[in-house]
Coordinates of C-alpha atoms and ligand atoms in Angstrom, one line a residue:
M6 CA -3.1 -27.2 -13.1
I7 CA -4.0 -25.9 -9.7
S8 CA -7.9 -26.1 -9.4
T9 CA -9.7 -24.5 -6.4
G10 CA -13.2 -26.0 -6.2
N11 CA -15.2 -24.0 -4.2
S12 CA -12.8 -21.3 -2.9
P13 CA -13.8 -18.0 -1.5
K14 CA -13.8 -15.5 -4.5
I15 CA -12.0 -12.2 -4.2
L16 CA -12.4 -9.6 -6.5
V17 CA -8.9 -7.9 -7.6
T18 CA -9.4 -4.4 -9.2
G19 CA -6.3 -4.2 -11.2
G20 CA -5.6 -7.7 -11.6
A21 CA -3.7 -7.2 -14.9
G22 CA -1.4 -4.7 -13.7
F23 CA 2.3 -5.4 -11.9
I24 CA 1.2 -6.2 -8.1
G25 CA -2.3 -7.1 -9.2
S26 CA -1.0 -9.8 -11.4
H27 CA 1.7 -11.7 -9.0
T28 CA -1.1 -11.3 -6.2
V29 CA -3.8 -13.3 -8.6
V30 CA -0.8 -16.2 -8.8
S31 CA -0.7 -16.2 -4.8
L32 CA -4.2 -16.2 -4.4
V33 CA -4.8 -19.3 -6.1
E34 CA -2.0 -20.9 -4.7
A35 CA -3.2 -20.0 -1.2
G36 CA -7.0 -21.6 -2.5
F37 CA -8.5 -18.3 -3.0
E38 CA -10.4 -17.7 -6.1
P39 CA -9.5 -14.4 -8.0
V40 CA -11.7 -12.8 -10.0
I41 CA -10.1 -10.0 -12.1
V42 CA -11.4 -6.7 -13.3
D43 CA -9.1 -4.5 -15.4
D44 CA -9.5 -2.1 -18.0
F45 CA -5.9 -2.3 -19.4
S46 CA -5.8 1.4 -19.5
N47 CA -2.3 0.7 -17.6
S48 CA -1.6 -3.1 -18.2
E49 CA -1.9 -5.5 -20.9
R50 CA -3.9 -8.4 -22.0
S51 CA -0.7 -10.3 -22.1
A52 CA -0.8 -10.5 -18.3
L53 CA -3.9 -12.6 -18.4
D54 CA -1.6 -15.1 -20.9
G55 CA 1.2 -15.1 -18.5
I56 CA -1.3 -15.9 -15.2
R57 CA -2.8 -18.8 -17.1
A58 CA 1.0 -20.2 -18.1
I59 CA 1.9 -20.3 -14.6
L60 CA -1.6 -21.8 -13.3
G61 CA -2.2 -24.0 -15.9
R62 CA -5.6 -22.8 -16.1
N63 CA -8.1 -19.4 -16.6
V64 CA -8.9 -16.8 -13.9
A65 CA -12.6 -15.3 -14.0
F66 CA -11.6 -11.7 -16.0
Y67 CA -13.9 -8.8 -16.6
Q68 CA -12.8 -5.8 -18.6
A69 CA -14.2 -3.1 -17.0
D70 CA -13.5 0.4 -15.6
C71 CA -13.6 0.5 -11.9
N72 CA -15.2 3.6 -12.1
D73 CA -18.2 2.4 -14.3
A74 CA -20.9 1.8 -11.6
A75 CA -23.3 -0.5 -13.5
A76 CA -20.5 -2.6 -14.8
M77 CA -19.5 -3.0 -11.4
E78 CA -22.6 -3.8 -9.8
S79 CA -23.3 -6.6 -12.4
I80 CA -20.1 -8.0 -11.1
F81 CA -21.0 -8.0 -7.7
Q82 CA -24.5 -9.6 -8.9
K83 CA -23.0 -12.4 -10.6
E84 CA -20.1 -13.3 -8.5
Q85 CA -20.4 -14.4 -4.9
L86 CA -17.5 -12.3 -3.4
S87 CA -15.9 -12.6 0.1
G88 CA -13.4 -10.1 -0.5
V89 CA -12.0 -7.1 -2.4
I90 CA -7.9 -6.4 -3.0
H91 CA -8.0 -2.9 -4.7
F92 CA -5.1 -2.3 -6.8
A93 CA -6.6 -0.1 -9.8
A94 CA -5.4 3.0 -9.2
Y95 CA -3.7 5.7 -11.4
K96 CA 0.0 5.9 -10.1
A97 CA 2.4 7.9 -11.9
V98 CA 3.9 10.5 -9.2
G99 CA 4.7 13.3 -12.5
E100 CA 1.3 12.7 -14.3
S101 CA -0.5 13.3 -10.9
T102 CA 1.2 16.7 -10.7
R103 CA 0.2 17.9 -14.2
E104 CA -3.5 16.3 -14.0
P105 CA -4.7 16.3 -10.3
L106 CA -8.3 16.0 -11.2
K107 CA -7.7 13.2 -13.4
Y108 CA -6.3 11.3 -9.8
Y109 CA -8.7 12.6 -7.5
R110 CA -11.5 11.4 -9.9
N111 CA -10.3 7.9 -11.0
N112 CA -8.6 7.1 -7.3
L113 CA -11.3 8.3 -5.1
D114 CA -14.4 7.3 -7.2
S115 CA -13.3 3.8 -7.6
L116 CA -12.8 3.3 -4.1
L117 CA -15.8 5.2 -3.1
L118 CA -18.1 2.9 -5.4
L119 CA -16.5 -0.5 -4.0
L120 CA -17.1 1.0 -0.4
E121 CA -21.0 1.3 -1.3
L122 CA -21.1 -2.0 -3.1
M123 CA -19.3 -3.9 -0.8
P124 CA -22.2 -3.6 2.3
K125 CA -24.7 -3.8 -0.4
Y126 CA -23.5 -7.3 -1.4
S127 CA -22.2 -8.5 2.0
V128 CA -18.8 -8.2 1.2
P129 CA -17.0 -7.9 4.3
N130 CA -13.0 -7.9 3.5
L131 CA -10.7 -5.3 1.7
V132 CA -7.7 -5.1 1.1
F133 CA -6.5 -1.5 0.3
S134 CA -3.0 -0.7 -1.8
S135 CA -1.5 2.5 0.0
S136 CA 1.8 3.6 -0.1
C137 CA 5.1 4.5 1.9
T138 CA 4.5 7.9 0.1
V139 CA 2.2 8.9 2.9
Y140 CA 5.2 9.3 5.2
G141 CA 6.9 11.7 2.9
Q142 CA 10.7 12.4 4.6
P143 CA 10.2 11.1 8.0
E144 CA 12.3 12.2 10.9
Q145 CA 12.7 8.8 12.3
L146 CA 13.8 5.7 10.4
P147 CA 12.7 3.1 10.1
V148 CA 9.3 4.4 9.8
T149 CA 6.8 2.3 11.7
E150 CA 2.7 2.7 11.3
E151 CA 2.7 5.3 14.1
T152 CA 5.3 7.5 12.6
P153 CA 3.1 10.6 11.5
R154 CA 1.9 11.0 7.8
L155 CA 3.2 14.0 6.3
P156 CA 1.5 16.2 3.7
A157 CA 1.7 14.4 0.5
Q158 CA 4.2 15.4 -2.0
S159 CA 2.1 14.9 -5.2
P160 CA -1.5 14.6 -6.1
Y161 CA -1.0 10.9 -6.4
G162 CA 0.2 10.2 -2.8
N163 CA -2.6 12.5 -1.7
T164 CA -4.9 10.2 -3.3
K165 CA -3.6 7.3 -1.1
A166 CA -3.9 9.6 2.2
I167 CA -7.2 10.5 1.4
C168 CA -8.4 6.6 0.7
E169 CA -6.8 5.4 3.8
D170 CA -9.0 8.0 5.5
I171 CA -11.8 7.4 3.3
I172 CA -11.8 3.8 4.6
R173 CA -11.1 4.2 8.2
D174 CA -14.2 6.4 8.3
A175 CA -16.2 4.1 6.1
V176 CA -15.2 1.3 8.4
H177 CA -16.4 3.4 11.4
A178 CA -19.5 3.9 10.3
Q179 CA -20.9 0.7 8.5
T180 CA -20.5 -2.8 9.4
P181 CA -19.8 -5.6 8.4
L182 CA -16.6 -3.9 7.0
K183 CA -13.2 -4.9 7.8
A184 CA -10.1 -3.5 6.1
I185 CA -6.3 -3.3 5.9
A186 CA -4.1 -1.0 3.8
L187 CA -0.7 -2.1 3.0
R188 CA 1.7 0.5 2.8
Y189 CA 3.9 -0.7 0.1
F190 CA 7.7 0.3 0.1
N191 CA 9.3 0.1 -3.5
P192 CA 8.1 -3.2 -5.4
V193 CA 10.7 -5.0 -7.6
G194 CA 11.0 -8.2 -9.6
A195 CA 9.1 -10.3 -11.3
H196 CA 7.4 -14.0 -11.3
P197 CA 10.6 -16.3 -11.3
S198 CA 9.0 -18.0 -14.5
A199 CA 9.3 -14.6 -16.1
E200 CA 5.5 -15.2 -17.3
I201 CA 4.7 -11.8 -15.7
G202 CA 6.4 -8.6 -14.6
E203 CA 6.5 -5.2 -14.6
L204 CA 5.1 -3.3 -18.2
P205 CA 5.9 0.4 -17.9
L206 CA 4.3 2.7 -20.8
G207 CA 7.0 4.4 -22.4
V208 CA 10.0 5.6 -20.5
P209 CA 10.0 3.9 -17.0
A210 CA 10.1 6.8 -14.0
N211 CA 11.3 3.6 -11.6
L212 CA 14.7 2.7 -11.1
V213 CA 14.6 -0.9 -11.6
P214 CA 12.7 -0.9 -14.8
F215 CA 15.2 1.8 -16.0
I216 CA 18.0 -0.3 -15.0
T217 CA 16.8 -3.3 -16.8
Q218 CA 16.0 -1.4 -19.8
T219 CA 19.6 0.2 -20.2
A220 CA 20.9 -3.3 -19.4
A221 CA 18.9 -4.5 -22.3
G222 CA 20.1 -1.8 -24.7
I223 CA 16.9 -0.1 -25.0
R224 CA 17.9 3.1 -23.0
S225 CA 21.8 4.4 -23.4
S226 CA 22.4 5.2 -20.0
L227 CA 21.1 5.5 -16.5
T228 CA 20.8 9.0 -14.4
V229 CA 21.7 8.4 -10.7
Y230 CA 19.4 11.3 -9.2
G231 CA 22.2 13.0 -7.0
D232 CA 24.9 11.4 -5.2
D233 CA 25.0 14.4 -2.3
Y234 CA 22.4 13.0 0.0
N235 CA 23.1 12.2 3.3
T236 CA 23.5 8.8 3.1
P237 CA 26.8 6.4 3.1
D238 CA 27.4 6.7 -0.5
G239 CA 25.4 9.9 -1.3
T240 CA 22.6 8.3 -3.2
C241 CA 19.1 8.0 -2.0
I242 CA 17.9 4.8 0.2
R243 CA 14.8 2.9 -0.5
D244 CA 13.1 -0.4 0.6
Y245 CA 12.9 -2.6 -2.4
I246 CA 10.7 -5.5 -1.7
H247 CA 10.1 -8.6 -4.3
V248 CA 6.8 -8.5 -6.1
M249 CA 6.0 -11.9 -4.8
D250 CA 6.6 -11.2 -1.3
L251 CA 4.5 -8.0 -1.7
A252 CA 1.7 -10.4 -3.3
E253 CA 2.3 -13.0 -0.6
A254 CA 1.3 -10.2 2.2
H255 CA -2.2 -9.3 0.7
V256 CA -2.8 -13.4 1.0
Q257 CA -2.0 -13.1 4.6
A258 CA -3.6 -10.0 5.1
L259 CA -7.1 -11.6 3.3
R260 CA -6.4 -14.6 5.7
K261 CA -6.2 -12.2 8.8
L262 CA -9.7 -10.6 7.8
S263 CA -11.3 -13.8 7.2
E264 CA -10.2 -14.9 10.2
N265 CA -11.1 -12.1 12.7
T266 CA -14.8 -12.6 13.7
A267 CA -15.2 -8.5 14.6
E268 CA -17.9 -6.7 12.4
S269 CA -15.7 -4.1 11.9
L270 CA -11.5 -3.6 11.6
Y271 CA -9.5 -0.9 10.4
D272 CA -5.3 -1.4 10.1
V273 CA -2.4 -0.2 8.5
I274 CA 0.5 -2.4 7.8
N275 CA 4.1 -1.4 6.2
I276 CA 5.1 -4.2 3.7
G277 CA 8.9 -3.7 3.0
T278 CA 11.9 -5.9 3.8
G279 CA 13.2 -3.6 6.8
R280 CA 16.3 -3.2 4.5
G281 CA 17.5 0.2 3.2
E282 CA 19.8 0.2 -0.3
T283 CA 21.5 3.1 -1.6
V284 CA 20.4 3.5 -5.6
L285 CA 24.6 2.7 -6.2
N286 CA 24.2 -0.7 -4.3
I287 CA 21.0 -1.6 -6.3
I288 CA 23.4 -0.8 -9.6
K289 CA 26.6 -2.8 -8.1
T290 CA 24.2 -5.9 -6.8
F291 CA 22.4 -5.9 -10.5
E292 CA 25.7 -6.0 -12.4
Q293 CA 26.9 -8.6 -9.7
V294 CA 23.8 -10.8 -10.3
T295 CA 23.8 -10.4 -14.0
G296 CA 27.3 -10.0 -15.0
V297 CA 25.6 -7.1 -17.2
K298 CA 28.0 -3.8 -17.0
L299 CA 25.9 -0.8 -16.5
N300 CA 26.2 2.4 -18.3
Y301 CA 25.1 5.3 -15.7
S302 CA 26.4 8.8 -14.6
I303 CA 25.5 10.8 -11.7
G304 CA 23.2 13.6 -12.5
P305 CA 21.2 16.3 -10.2
R306 CA 18.9 15.2 -7.5
R307 CA 15.1 14.6 -9.1
P308 CA 12.5 17.1 -7.9
G309 CA 10.5 15.7 -4.8
D310 CA 12.6 12.8 -4.0
V311 CA 12.9 12.2 -0.4
E312 CA 16.5 11.2 0.8
Q313 CA 15.7 7.7 2.6
V314 CA 12.7 5.9 3.6
Y315 CA 13.0 2.1 4.9
A316 CA 10.1 0.3 6.9
D317 CA 9.9 -1.0 10.3
V318 CA 8.1 -4.4 9.6
T319 CA 7.4 -5.7 13.2
K320 CA 3.8 -5.3 12.7
A321 CA 3.7 -6.9 9.2
N322 CA 5.9 -9.7 11.1
T323 CA 3.7 -10.0 14.5
E324 CA 0.0 -9.4 13.2
L325 CA 0.1 -10.8 9.2
E326 CA 2.8 -13.5 10.1
W327 CA 4.4 -12.8 7.1
T328 CA 7.9 -11.5 6.3
A329 CA 9.7 -10.6 3.3
S330 CA 11.9 -14.1 2.3
R331 CA 13.4 -13.0 -0.9
S332 CA 16.6 -11.4 -1.7
L333 CA 17.8 -8.0 -3.2
A334 CA 19.9 -10.2 -5.6
E335 CA 16.9 -12.4 -6.5
S336 CA 14.6 -9.6 -7.0
L337 CA 17.1 -8.1 -9.4
E338 CA 17.7 -11.6 -11.3
D339 CA 13.9 -11.9 -11.3
A340 CA 13.3 -8.3 -12.9
W341 CA 16.3 -9.1 -15.4
R342 CA 14.9 -12.5 -16.8
W343 CA 11.8 -11.1 -17.1
Q344 CA 13.6 -8.2 -19.4
Q345 CA 15.1 -10.5 -21.2
K346 CA 12.0 -12.4 -22.1
L347 CA 10.4 -9.2 -23.3
S348 CA 13.4 -8.1 -25.1
V349 CA 13.4 -11.5 -26.9
E350 CA 9.6 -11.2 -27.6
A351 CA 10.1 -7.7 -29.0
K352 CA 12.7 -8.9 -31.7
S353 CA 10.8 -11.9 -32.7
Ligands
UD1_24 C1 7.8 6.9 -5.6 C2 6.6 6.8 -4.5 C3 6.0 5.5 -4.5 C4 5.5 5.6 -5.6 C5 6.2 5.4 -6.9 C6 5.5 5.5 -8.1 C7 8.0 7.6 -2.6 C8 8.8 7.3 -1.2 N1 7.7 6.7 -2.9 O1 9.0 5.7 -5.3 O2 5.1 5.4 -3.4 O3 4.3 4.5 -5.5 O4 7.1 6.8 -6.9 O5 6.6 5.8 -9.4 O6 7.6 8.6 -2.9 N2 16.5 6.8 -9.6 C9 17.6 6.8 -10.1 N3 17.3 6.9 -11.4 C10 16.2 6.8 -12.2 C11 15.0 6.4 -11.5 C12 15.5 6.3 -10.3 O7 18.4 7.3 -9.5 O8 16.4 6.6 -13.5 C13 16.4 7.0 -8.3 C14 15.5 7.9 -7.4 O9 15.9 9.2 -7.2 C15 15.3 7.0 -5.9 C16 15.2 5.5 -6.5 O10 16.0 5.5 -7.5 O11 16.1 7.4 -5.1 C17 13.9 5.1 -6.4 O12 13.2 5.5 -7.4 P1 11.7 5.2 -7.9 O13 11.8 3.7 -8.5 O14 11.3 6.0 -8.9 O15 10.7 5.0 -6.8 P2 10.5 6.4 -5.9 O16 10.6 7.6 -5.8 O17 11.3 5.9 -4.0

């Protein structure tokens, strides 16, 4: 049982989601007290059971939509918060192209509401979930935080760029407010206990859940989207980071914000491993570490995919004193352990 006594309370919006649930665990382990708000629109209540199983106790939880001003204000009134980690957002790239207004309304409004409530209740510190999608296909690799952002390829990506700008402007205009936007590369894996992990809705769009579902027999075969890119084996390159490493980066960001005595601060930091991996190498590594042979074929390129992107993580190393410590093999093993647990539960 991990008990935290008078630990600083951190509001975690989207705390039942993939990255949110892992961050809740890391926060408790680091001596913070998370307060989850989630409406289960893209997550499941079972994530709270998983968090409880890992920590040996409950974490404060409110079921609410982060755009519900009255519900959010009552949480700020009840809880003496010292910071916010804002995960709650829609994130399906394809859906955002079909329903852009839904994405702008949800992702922008929830941030605006938080930025109004935080000064009102003297909550100074914000960590925001941004994405490497803001870089598009960069001209130089690896990408640093100085690499120019390119016009977003999707309304989803655009909400991340706009949210970054909104936070920067709010920090300049109102004090005390300190914020760090973390630009994630590709989060994969699961908690090693297999109590929490990714729960994609329907057919997964992302590579690793598609791989694990194919290995589990839920999908008949995996399509590799293009092998004619200008990369060593022709398939796209991404920077795949273990979700627990990513979770720990949030804790470090929060620590740095709390330690900083400035009234106002805004920073963006890449969170990746610094290593680029091809799709075929992900498949090969998965097969090696799990011993499961994947049924896959090469298909056409997926529209909108960038050829390659991976992070320069110097800033995260120096300013957050954080580095990704888990290997690709570990990420894929953990993702597979989680998938196997889901498959066993589905059968019983
Ligand atoms: C993209 C966004 C990311 C966003 C995520 C949400 C970029 C660089 N990244 O990730 O910000 O959070 O979508 O969904 O824009 N692949 C296959 N077969 C599959 C699935 C994927 O070959 O069935 C390949 C893709 O072509 C890509 C790689 O695997 O090269 C990773 O794809 P995916 O997991 O969807 O992530 P991104 O597209 O990089």
